[in-house]
Amino acid sequence: MDARRMSRAVPRVRQVGFFTPNTPVQQPRPQSAAPSSESPPLSDSPASNSLSPVMIPPPRHLSDNLGGRTAAVPVPGRENSGELPTVGSYNPSESVLWLDSPPRSRIGDEELSEGAESSLGWYRRSNSAKFASSLPSGGFNLSTVKHPESVAAVEAKNPLPGKSEAQKEQASSSKPLKAKTTKAERRALQESQRAAKAASKAEANKSGTAGGAPSSKPMKQPPLKKDGPPVASSIAASERIGVDRSVEKERKKDLPPPRKQFDDESRGGRAKRRSVLNQPEARNRVELFRHLPPHKNGTQLPYLQSKFFELQEKHPAVYKVGLQYLAGDLSGGNARCIAMLQAFQEAIRDYSTPPEKTLTRDLTSKIGGFVSFLIECRPLSMSMGNAIRFLKSRIARLPLTLSESEAKTTLCSDIERFINEKIVLADKVILRHAATKIRDGDVLLTYGSSCVVEMILLYAHELGKQFRVVVVDSHPMLEGQKLLRRLVVKGLSCIYTQLNAISYVMHEVTRVFLGASSIFSNGTVYSMVGTASVAMVAHAFRVPVLVCCEAYKFHERVQLDSICFNELGDPDAISKVPGRVDVNFLDNLTDKQKENLELLNLKYDATPSDYISVIVTDYGMIPPTSVPVIVREYRKEYLLI
Amino acid sequence: MPDTQALVNDFLNKLKKRKIEGSQATAKQTAELLRSVISQTRMPYTNQAAALIHSVKAVGERLIAANPVELAVGNVVRRVLHIVREEDLSLTTAAMAGLNLSAESDDEDDTDRDNHPALSAAAIAAASRSTLRPPSLQTLLEDVPDSAAVPHTSSSGGDSEGKSKSADKSSRSRKLKHDVIEAVNELIQDISTCHELIAEQAVEHIHQNEVILTLGSSRTVLEFLCAAKEKKRSFRVFVAEGAPRYQGHLLAKELVTRGLQTTLITDSAVFAMISRVNMVIVGAHAVMANGGVIAPVGLNMVALAAQKHAVPFVVLAGSHKLCPLYPHHPEVLLNELRSPSELLDFGEFSDCLDFGSGIGAPLLHVVNPTFDYVPPKLVSLFITDTGGHNPSYMYRLIADYYSADDLVLERRTTSGN
């Protein structure tokens, strides 16, 4: 009981350290332990009460701590305390940023910790005697490379200032009285900070170069902060792995964080303010899909191009890839992933650690900034999320002893290896496996344009197998036509048809080969829209369905339908059919007609696992039920390479 | 006679060139053509029904051959034949009844019956059939050897009342033709109003806030949905565009014009969306006797998806679409391949379509079928102008419209010739 009280007192104590001198006084203190430690509010308070964090509070007190600290962040307090003269200039905006989005506590940790590092006050405190004793490396310097584990240990015991601002948690904390009194204040503070943040935001947007480190912050933080988009969250997860927090965090990491929901008014609005691109207006968006980001079409291309010089910290290579995503020049899971990784590779080569920063942390946030930019251009695929997660974990696990250039070459070769092993070689293995399933006289059906399936067909053709290919296509992508052309040029005998005629052609088909964008751990295949229909019809006609997919595309998420998570394409693409001028029914609609009409262009759908006969991966041919096994084993492997 | 011939040839041409769109238009025009054929047929003294049947069959056979896939033509031809038989039968029965009951019953009874040409005739026919020829397996079997059973009875009826005067006969012959034409007019009326009859039932099937999915465009579906809309039901419609003809765009446009909340989706998104749909309502090209549906291409996929998600799959079909035949391998035999240009731009693929090089066999085939076959097990309900029916009941419904003698039109005529 005593220990608990002590630990509970910690937040208040810390609060004192960062708070305006008079606030703690206003708070009534029912607990006995608190007043004594809290009495010196001004200068040395952190050092004196750092005694309690060493006592390793039980994990649930962490939340209490967090709650307490929320209030501690306020900027004026910091400045008043006089401890942080150097960082006072830019910290305000940062802390405000953290403060502003309450529910993101989990993911927020990353940049918070990094922000904390840069805040001198924290170091000063950590250098104090008590604290230093708990650290293996004996205090931090900004220039020295720190070992992440030690940092993590410190963080676990002595949570960072201004980390999470979960007001609710705080409310539910064991001291309601205290919470009550401070709440109003906090709200007032938050409000003022929000305003400050908005101002700083605008400033930052106007001139990307608001000076040194802070300039990068506004751009960098958005993606990490919004706890929605799959990739950003998975990155966060990987970062967490790298930093290795407390046990509680470790447990949380296993569970993929919720995706960003765009129908959430408050958060959607924030995302909008933050985003580089203009969000298309929400008119005529399909009601069922309001939670998904609207499609950004290529018309924003010139706009983005014009903003190139404002988005300074975007590496040109990344920028180029982003534009390619936006324009739709680059499609296909593997192609997009490889392009992204290569762009990151270039960015890493050109990277140099800014003074007073560590490579591990700065580069991670830098990559995070790139990723958020790419997400804005087009939502990332699961496979890319996995690749980013890999990269981040590699960065986090860089040995501290490496010099910058060594670290950079290590990372570059890591990326190279990822591309080679997980994509190029994996495809080769898949070819071998799949080719054993093709016999002479077969009629193979494929849908859309999957590069793995294409390679399989060409490989089997090279092996001299006699077979025919049915290429099924669907409006509006019509990717099958490109595949058809490549196959026919290579001398394969092809039948081309539209998805609607699938029942007609399925009679003579003996195998169905499908590609996948991702495979979820419940065996659901997430792939180009229409794949589910093909698999369903094949299943109804008792034709085996082989899904060819590299294992790096597996994801531990589960999904049952195609609505909760998906990607929206350009709705206007539906009303036009390339090469068919006679299809112009929707050209001249009156406003009233447009009001009632919604166009839905889904990009993906989820194929239930019962339609899948076998999944061909680089680990062999497995049933859909074995996906979670691969996910588990595989994740372990690529994180520990 | 010559101008009917011209009409027939014109219609044949249209059918062959697939100029007539939609089974309703086809059915209506076929019925109109047959009506003029009947009116032009010179009636012999005896065996008039046989003469009518013969001339209708001769034309019908050619029409069916012109477009064997358009089952509505055959349906209408069979319906007309059926009408001729029924009218003849009712006249005979009436005559016989008049003969038998001449002593006690007065003539008014007879004239009364004759004054209601179509409806009462049908009713009498049904009644007389139960007394004279119960529609049993036995009659089916009996009818096959003596092909002209009905003409025989009529002629025998005529022979039996040999004592009746020739004037009576001539009036009867005129009466037969007149009655038949009246009945065919009624048929044409039925065909053109079947939409309304089907649409009337819409409110019974569509509730508030329903989400309905349909594919392609069908006038019946449009009327059905609009009828529900007019009854102040508010609901949402997903329209799959129905590649490669993209008629769904047309339907979507019509629906939004009438103020319905419409979402146009791609065909590929049907599986993704069907889990949020309450009911699938589609039109049909033809309904077979086993309850299977010949439908616009893509519907088998939709029906499978609907079955997977336990969504009711409702088919709207006017009675002219009910075909008395049982399908065999309908995906191929009752299908039609349209031009590949709807799928592929020839210019783009001209280099791949080069037949001169290589093995000789073309490398590229483009398959563009028009219809899909939806097996009866995937259909939840048929809504026809006579109400809702199970797929398993369709054979019985169809038996009411056609006489068993006409089921196989072509073979009979070829063997006859």
Short mmCIF file of C-alpha atoms in Angstrom, two decimals, chain B residues 14-15 84 238 249 338 364 382 399:
data_model
loop_
_atom_site.label_atom_id
_atom_site.label_comp_id
_atom_site.label_asym_id
_atom_site.label_seq_id
_atom_site.Cartn_x
_atom_site.Cartn_y
_atom_site.Cartn_z
CA LYS B 14 -35.00 -8.04 -88.04
CA LEU B 15 -34.74 -11.10 -85.89
CA VAL B 84 -56.41 -21.73 -81.42
CA PHE B 238 -27.18 -0.59 -55.92
CA HIS B 249 -25.63 3.20 -66.35
CA ARG B 338 -21.62 -10.90 -79.26
CA LEU B 364 -6.24 -14.87 -78.98
CA PHE B 382 -40.30 -15.49 -59.37
CA ALA B 399 -48.54 -25.79 -68.33
#
